[in-house]
């Protein structure tokens, strides 16, 4: 019943998104997500979780976005508007959730969800000014320079996100129209696009003294969204706007500051067609590259593809983690120097991995080359999927490749966080997952491509003949894929089957960064109707079967999936003398929960080649995944080593679903790199022991003597000690030295979070232990016990003080905890 409904519905849906007539386009036509029925036991439950958990819950969480729009609507109606918080991109998070919800309606129509959507759309319509402008903070005039919006509309395009938000609105509008045929949001989008065209390219008396602004969006997104608007409406204006925004980037406006105002941050350092390296904020970058691919394809201008080929090479050869993560460094949330790919400190924002998938899918359509789908798949199955827990309600914004169970990398939360004020990543997940079916099939003339394996079915027209395709497989959990080909009548066409890079023998993912330690591999096998077919030379990564097809033909492809060891280029410092293990398209990691605690203890001496692994399925409340057990070595507490110990590996995407402990992707091959306890004080610390009255579970007291401080007091990037769990209660910390020391100064780097749970102390003071007795620290006359942000607060003794330990007494502010990032003790010589 449901199946026939879906097929019928898919047939209707097709008519909403005709491929509009254009002189040029991608050579490959993808089969749209809404023409593919996804039955995969890997993907379908994720989509259902998304419909039942993530999206409803995301709608709850983006209610402030609706309230924000409602304020503008009320204002425009002449009503009194209560205070509403100015926020640059709060609307975009809502639009992204709406986009995700729209795709899910393809899975199954849902009147309740549509009613909700229609209500929100009505508010959006009322929040839009008559001329098409849509940005509540300027409509109600709460937007200011202080919150990076500029003092009036379009006065700070580089960071206001006025255009970025609209890009997400266009994408939501197109998706909702495609799945329901309802065009109210599409009309709002078109009205806004036409307004933007006037203001930016023609001149509108109300803005910028009537002169066209001609400045590219500070955060890319409208460009690719305008292309979608063009595809669905057929209106050339939108394609022209997208093209113009690309043409003026790095030409009409180049910021000349630092950090978020640097020329590279939003890729404005050069005209886009002259760019060769991936630089700046990684999400902005991948959205830009996706738009460049679209515009290059639709305008036939080769310079776009040439620039993208250079940039893609730069990314895959020098700046991509093995998980497909992009934007390795904190701070700019973007690309670092070439080969700077840290593991524990990797940033790898989820949104950048989502962007990597969008970018590479387009590169595949452009070049008909499987290697782009290989990158997209690795990014999707590893970095992107890791971003959400199996339950569908907790998220990683940051995706490191090593964790010690304490590291506060995720917006200050250890492990995945529930929804956060900056909700870009969860809402990006919400819109990507339902689009996955759209990556599975593509065609061109007499060529039919199967570009992504997952149990699913579709119907494609090849050379005038309708062909039904049905994939039967457990992929990506195993590599057996059966394909039933049902042409309406006998016909000759070429079936192109993607043979992933990892199945070809030499490396896991395209690019020069990683290769298999042992390149020999079990060959891929292919059969048609039970008869072996010689795979032969691949054509751009595809095995091609060129024959006359008839109803009932069955193709069987087997992609063996042993666990394999990977090494990285020596330029990647973090991975020197280390290997990572992969199985099929999955990067595998070890988690503390399966391996007796600390995963940093394990190592592989003698570099394993193809590791013998035992597979086992592990089922937890909200899903299941396949683990592999291999044999490794480990350091013991006494410094000795143990060989042949079992090491249980979990697919990287599934980590942190059972608890938050240590996790390792890159294992040492040199035993000296294995660490028994990564939380122990380093040998070079002035302290031999640190104890505290209380330490929060997610923090560690040894952090204050580990030699790692940060630039900021927020404490988000390095280990720290906090008294969370005991707000308002006085605390003490004792740091003991190996021998009696003569102290010159003590500096404390306090932690302070604007969210308010950990604040600077109300008061603090020091004591020193002399001959077994605690004595007050005699403070130098002009010193005081200070708590200044982003620095060490240093105090000196009035006279040289020989002691064996220091004790810090801390009185917190009312109802808050206190925290220390680092303590530095300077000694007198001799
Ligand atoms: Zn994000």
Coordinates of N, CA and C in Angstrom, one line a residue, residues 219-368:
X219 N 29.4 35.1 3.5 CA 29.3 33.6 3.7 C 28.6 33.1 2.4
X220 N 29.4 32.3 1.6 CA 28.8 31.7 0.4 C 27.6 30.8 0.8
X221 N 26.7 30.8 -0.1 CA 25.5 30.0 0.0 C 24.4 30.4 -1.0
X222 N 24.2 31.8 -1.1 CA 23.2 32.2 -2.1 C 23.5 31.8 -3.5
X223 N 24.8 31.6 -3.8 CA 25.2 31.3 -5.2 C 24.6 30.0 -5.6
X224 N 24.9 28.9 -4.7 CA 24.4 27.6 -5.1 C 22.9 27.5 -5.0
X225 N 22.3 28.3 -4.1 CA 20.9 28.3 -3.9 C 20.2 29.0 -5.1
X226 N 20.8 30.1 -5.6 CA 20.2 30.7 -6.8 C 20.2 29.8 -8.0
X227 N 21.2 28.9 -8.1 CA 21.2 27.9 -9.2 C 20.0 27.0 -9.0
X228 N 19.7 26.6 -7.8 CA 18.5 25.7 -7.6 C 17.3 26.5 -8.0
X229 N 17.2 27.8 -7.6 CA 16.1 28.6 -7.9 C 15.9 28.7 -9.4
X230 N 17.0 28.8 -10.1 CA 17.0 28.9 -11.6 C 16.5 27.5 -12.1
X231 N 17.0 26.4 -11.6 CA 16.6 25.1 -12.1 C 15.1 24.9 -12.0
X232 N 14.6 25.3 -10.9 CA 13.2 25.0 -10.6 C 12.2 26.0 -11.3
X233 N 12.7 27.2 -11.5 CA 11.8 28.2 -12.2 C 12.1 28.4 -13.6
X234 N 13.3 28.1 -14.0 CA 13.7 28.3 -15.4 C 14.0 29.8 -15.7
X235 N 14.1 30.6 -14.6 CA 14.3 32.0 -14.9 C 15.8 32.4 -14.9
X236 N 16.2 32.8 -16.1 CA 17.7 33.1 -16.3 C 18.2 34.1 -15.3
X237 N 17.4 35.0 -14.8 CA 17.9 36.0 -13.9 C 18.7 35.4 -12.7
X238 N 18.1 34.3 -12.2 CA 18.8 33.7 -11.0 C 20.1 33.1 -11.3
X239 N 20.2 32.5 -12.5 CA 21.5 32.0 -12.9 C 22.5 33.1 -13.1
X240 N 22.0 34.2 -13.7 CA 22.9 35.4 -13.9 C 23.4 35.9 -12.6
X241 N 22.5 36.0 -11.6 CA 22.9 36.5 -10.3 C 24.0 35.7 -9.7
X242 N 23.8 34.4 -9.7 CA 24.8 33.4 -9.1 C 26.1 33.7 -9.8
X243 N 26.1 33.7 -11.1 CA 27.3 33.9 -11.9 C 28.0 35.3 -11.5
X244 N 27.2 36.3 -11.4 CA 27.7 37.6 -11.1 C 28.4 37.6 -9.7
X245 N 27.7 37.0 -8.7 CA 28.3 36.9 -7.4 C 29.6 36.2 -7.4
X246 N 29.8 35.2 -8.2 CA 31.1 34.5 -8.3 C 32.1 35.4 -9.0
X247 N 31.6 36.1 -10.0 CA 32.6 37.0 -10.8 C 33.1 38.2 -10.0
X248 N 32.3 38.7 -9.0 CA 32.8 39.8 -8.3 C 33.5 39.4 -7.0
X249 N 33.5 38.2 -6.6 CA 34.2 37.7 -5.4 C 35.7 37.9 -5.6
X250 N 36.3 38.6 -4.6 CA 37.7 38.8 -4.7 C 38.1 39.9 -5.7
X251 N 37.1 40.6 -6.3 CA 37.3 41.6 -7.3 C 36.8 43.0 -6.8
X252 N 35.5 43.1 -6.5 CA 35.0 44.4 -6.1 C 35.2 44.7 -4.6
X253 N 35.5 43.7 -3.8 CA 35.7 43.9 -2.4 C 36.6 42.9 -1.8
X254 N 37.7 43.4 -1.1 CA 38.6 42.5 -0.5 C 38.9 43.0 0.9
X255 N 38.4 42.3 1.9 CA 38.7 42.7 3.3 C 40.3 42.7 3.5
X256 N 40.8 43.6 4.4 CA 42.2 43.6 4.5 C 42.7 43.5 6.0
X257 N 41.8 42.9 6.8 CA 42.2 42.7 8.2 C 42.8 41.3 8.5
X258 N 42.6 40.9 9.7 CA 43.1 39.6 10.1 C 41.9 38.7 10.6
X259 N 42.2 37.4 10.8 CA 41.2 36.5 11.3 C 39.9 36.5 10.3
X260 N 38.8 36.8 10.9 CA 37.5 36.7 10.1 C 37.4 37.9 9.1
X261 N 38.4 38.9 9.2 CA 38.4 40.0 8.2 C 39.6 39.8 7.3
X262 N 40.2 38.6 7.3 CA 41.3 38.5 6.4 C 40.8 38.2 4.9
X263 N 41.6 38.5 3.9 CA 41.2 38.3 2.6 C 40.8 36.8 2.3
X264 N 41.6 35.9 2.9 CA 41.4 34.5 2.6 C 40.2 33.9 3.4
X265 N 39.8 34.5 4.5 CA 38.8 33.9 5.3 C 37.5 33.5 4.5
X266 N 37.0 34.4 3.7 CA 35.8 34.0 2.9 C 36.2 33.9 1.4
X267 N 37.5 33.5 1.2 CA 38.0 33.2 -0.2 C 37.8 34.5 -1.1
X268 N 38.1 35.7 -0.5 CA 38.0 36.9 -1.3 C 39.4 37.4 -1.7
X269 N 40.4 36.6 -1.6 CA 41.8 37.0 -1.8 C 42.1 37.1 -3.3
X270 N 41.4 36.5 -4.1 CA 41.6 36.4 -5.6 C 40.3 36.2 -6.3
X271 N 40.2 36.6 -7.5 CA 39.0 36.1 -8.3 C 38.9 34.6 -8.2
X272 N 37.8 34.1 -8.2 CA 37.6 32.6 -7.9 C 38.3 31.8 -9.0
X273 N 38.2 32.2 -10.2 CA 38.8 31.3 -11.2 C 40.3 31.3 -11.2
X274 N 40.9 32.2 -10.4 CA 42.4 32.2 -10.3 C 42.8 31.5 -9.1
X275 N 41.9 31.0 -8.3 CA 42.3 30.3 -7.0 C 42.8 28.9 -7.3
X276 N 43.8 28.5 -6.4 CA 44.4 27.1 -6.6 C 44.4 26.4 -5.3
X277 N 44.4 27.1 -4.2 CA 44.5 26.4 -2.9 C 43.2 26.6 -2.1
X278 N 43.0 25.6 -1.2 CA 41.9 25.6 -0.3 C 42.3 26.4 0.9
X279 N 41.7 27.6 1.1 CA 42.1 28.4 2.2 C 40.8 28.9 2.9
X280 N 41.1 29.4 4.2 CA 40.0 30.1 4.9 C 39.0 29.2 5.5
X281 N 37.8 29.8 5.8 CA 36.8 29.1 6.5 C 36.2 27.9 5.6
X282 N 36.3 26.7 6.1 CA 36.1 25.6 5.3 C 34.6 25.4 4.8
X283 N 33.6 25.8 5.6 CA 32.3 25.7 5.1 C 32.0 26.7 4.0
X284 N 32.5 27.9 4.2 CA 32.4 28.9 3.1 C 33.0 28.4 1.8
X285 N 34.2 27.8 2.0 CA 35.0 27.3 0.9 C 34.2 26.2 0.1
X286 N 33.7 25.2 0.8 CA 33.0 24.1 0.1 C 31.7 24.6 -0.6
X287 N 31.0 25.5 0.0 CA 29.8 26.1 -0.6 C 30.2 26.9 -1.9
X288 N 31.3 27.6 -1.8 CA 31.8 28.3 -3.0 C 32.2 27.3 -4.1
X289 N 32.9 26.3 -3.7 CA 33.3 25.3 -4.8 C 32.1 24.6 -5.4
X290 N 31.1 24.3 -4.6 CA 29.9 23.7 -5.1 C 29.3 24.6 -6.2
X291 N 29.2 25.9 -5.8 CA 28.6 26.9 -6.7 C 29.4 27.1 -8.0
X292 N 30.7 27.0 -7.8 CA 31.6 27.2 -9.0 C 31.4 26.0 -10.0
X293 N 31.2 24.8 -9.4 CA 30.9 23.6 -10.3 C 29.6 23.8 -11.0
X294 N 28.6 24.3 -10.3 CA 27.3 24.5 -10.9 C 27.4 25.5 -12.1
X295 N 28.0 26.7 -11.7 CA 28.1 27.8 -12.7 C 29.0 27.4 -13.9
X296 N 30.1 26.7 -13.6 CA 30.9 26.2 -14.7 C 30.1 25.3 -15.6
X297 N 29.3 24.4 -15.1 CA 28.6 23.5 -15.9 C 27.5 24.2 -16.7
X298 N 26.8 25.2 -16.0 CA 25.7 25.8 -16.7 C 26.1 26.9 -17.6
X299 N 27.3 27.4 -17.5 CA 27.7 28.5 -18.4 C 28.7 27.9 -19.5
X300 N 29.2 26.7 -19.2 CA 30.2 26.1 -20.1 C 31.5 26.8 -20.1
X301 N 31.7 27.6 -19.0 CA 33.0 28.3 -18.9 C 34.0 27.4 -18.2
X302 N 35.0 27.0 -19.0 CA 36.0 26.0 -18.5 C 36.8 26.5 -17.3
X303 N 37.0 27.8 -17.2 CA 37.9 28.3 -16.1 C 37.5 27.8 -14.7
X304 N 36.2 27.7 -14.6 CA 35.7 27.2 -13.2 C 36.2 25.8 -12.9
X305 N 36.0 24.9 -13.9 CA 36.4 23.5 -13.7 C 37.9 23.5 -13.5
X306 N 38.7 24.3 -14.2 CA 40.1 24.3 -14.1 C 40.6 24.7 -12.7
X307 N 39.9 25.8 -12.2 CA 40.2 26.2 -10.8 C 39.8 25.1 -9.8
X308 N 38.7 24.5 -10.0 CA 38.2 23.4 -9.1 C 39.2 22.2 -9.1
X309 N 39.7 21.9 -10.3 CA 40.6 20.8 -10.4 C 41.9 21.0 -9.5
X310 N 42.3 22.3 -9.6 CA 43.5 22.6 -8.8 C 43.2 22.6 -7.3
X311 N 42.1 23.2 -7.0 CA 41.7 23.2 -5.5 C 41.4 21.8 -5.0
X312 N 40.7 21.0 -5.8 CA 40.4 19.6 -5.4 C 41.7 18.9 -5.1
X313 N 42.7 19.1 -6.0 CA 44.0 18.4 -5.9 C 44.7 18.9 -4.6
X314 N 44.6 20.2 -4.3 CA 45.2 20.7 -3.1 C 44.6 20.1 -1.9
X315 N 43.3 20.0 -1.9 CA 42.6 19.4 -0.7 C 42.9 18.0 -0.5
X316 N 42.8 17.2 -1.6 CA 43.0 15.7 -1.4 C 44.5 15.3 -1.2
X317 N 45.4 16.2 -1.7 CA 46.8 15.9 -1.6 C 47.4 16.5 -0.3
X318 N 46.8 17.4 0.3 CA 47.5 18.1 1.4 C 46.6 18.5 2.6
X319 N 45.3 18.6 2.5 CA 44.5 19.2 3.5 C 43.2 18.4 4.0
X320 N 43.2 17.1 3.8 CA 42.0 16.4 4.1 C 42.3 15.3 5.1
X321 N 41.6 15.2 6.2 CA 41.7 14.1 7.1 C 41.2 12.8 6.4
X322 N 41.7 11.7 6.9 CA 41.3 10.4 6.3 C 39.8 10.1 6.4
X323 N 39.2 10.8 7.3 CA 37.7 10.7 7.5 C 36.9 11.6 6.5
X324 N 37.7 12.3 5.6 CA 37.0 13.2 4.7 C 36.7 14.6 5.4
X325 N 37.2 14.8 6.6 CA 37.0 16.0 7.3 C 37.8 17.1 6.7
X326 N 37.3 18.3 6.6 CA 38.0 19.5 6.1 C 38.0 20.6 7.1
X327 N 39.0 21.5 7.0 CA 39.0 22.6 8.0 C 39.6 22.1 9.3
X328 N 40.9 21.8 9.2 CA 41.6 21.1 10.3 C 41.8 22.0 11.5
X329 N 41.9 23.3 11.3 CA 42.3 24.1 12.4 C 41.2 25.0 13.1
X330 N 41.3 25.1 14.4 CA 40.4 25.9 15.2 C 40.7 27.4 14.8
X331 N 40.0 28.3 15.4 CA 40.2 29.7 15.2 C 39.5 30.2 14.0
X332 N 40.0 29.9 12.8 CA 39.3 30.3 11.6 C 38.3 29.2 11.2
X333 N 38.3 28.2 11.9 CA 37.4 27.0 11.6 C 37.6 26.6 10.1
X334 N 38.9 26.5 9.8 CA 39.2 26.3 8.4 C 40.4 25.6 8.0
X335 N 40.8 25.8 6.8 CA 42.0 25.1 6.3 C 43.3 25.7 6.9
X336 N 44.1 24.9 7.4 CA 45.4 25.3 7.9 C 46.4 25.2 6.8
X337 N 47.7 25.4 7.1 CA 48.7 25.2 6.1 C 48.7 23.8 5.6
X338 N 49.3 23.5 4.4 CA 49.3 22.2 3.8 C 49.9 21.2 4.9
X339 N 49.3 20.0 4.9 CA 49.7 18.9 5.8 C 49.5 19.2 7.3
X340 N 48.9 20.3 7.6 CA 48.6 20.5 9.1 C 47.3 19.8 9.4
X341 N 47.4 18.5 9.8 CA 46.2 17.7 10.0 C 46.3 17.1 11.4
X342 N 46.2 17.9 12.5 CA 46.3 17.3 13.8 C 45.2 16.3 14.1
X343 N 45.4 15.4 15.1 CA 44.3 14.5 15.4 C 43.4 14.9 16.6
X344 N 44.0 15.0 17.8 CA 43.2 15.4 18.9 C 42.7 16.8 18.7
X345 N 43.5 17.7 18.1 CA 43.1 19.1 18.0 C 42.5 19.4 16.7
X346 N 42.0 18.4 15.9 CA 41.4 18.7 14.6 C 40.1 19.4 14.8
X347 N 39.8 20.4 14.0 CA 38.5 21.1 14.1 C 37.4 20.3 13.3
X348 N 37.6 20.2 11.9 CA 36.8 19.4 11.1 C 35.3 19.6 11.4
X349 N 34.8 20.8 11.2 CA 33.4 21.1 11.5 C 32.5 20.2 10.6
X350 N 31.5 19.7 11.2 CA 30.5 18.8 10.5 C 30.0 19.5 9.2
X351 N 29.7 20.8 9.3 CA 29.2 21.5 8.1 C 30.2 21.4 6.9
X352 N 31.5 21.4 7.3 CA 32.5 21.4 6.2 C 32.5 20.0 5.5
X353 N 32.3 19.0 6.3 CA 32.2 17.6 5.7 C 31.0 17.5 4.9
X354 N 29.9 18.1 5.3 CA 28.6 18.2 4.5 C 28.9 18.9 3.2
X355 N 29.6 20.0 3.3 CA 30.0 20.8 2.1 C 30.9 19.9 1.2
X356 N 31.8 19.1 1.8 CA 32.7 18.3 1.0 C 31.9 17.3 0.2
X357 N 30.8 16.8 0.7 CA 29.9 15.8 0.0 C 29.3 16.5 -1.2
X358 N 28.7 17.7 -0.9 CA 28.0 18.5 -2.0 C 29.0 18.8 -3.1
X359 N 30.2 19.2 -2.7 CA 31.2 19.6 -3.7 C 31.6 18.4 -4.6
X360 N 31.9 17.3 -3.9 CA 32.4 16.1 -4.7 C 31.3 15.5 -5.5
X361 N 30.1 15.5 -5.1 CA 29.0 15.0 -5.9 C 28.9 15.8 -7.2
X362 N 29.1 17.1 -7.1 CA 29.0 17.9 -8.3 C 30.3 17.7 -9.2
X363 N 31.4 17.5 -8.6 CA 32.6 17.2 -9.4 C 32.4 15.9 -10.1
X364 N 31.7 14.9 -9.5 CA 31.4 13.7 -10.2 C 30.5 13.9 -11.4
X365 N 29.5 14.7 -11.3 CA 28.6 15.0 -12.4 C 29.3 15.7 -13.5
X366 N 30.3 16.5 -13.1 CA 31.1 17.3 -14.1 C 32.1 16.4 -14.8
X367 N 32.8 15.6 -14.1 CA 33.9 14.8 -14.8 C 33.6 13.4 -15.0
X368 N 32.4 12.9 -14.6 CA 32.0 11.5 -14.7 C 33.1 10.5 -14.2

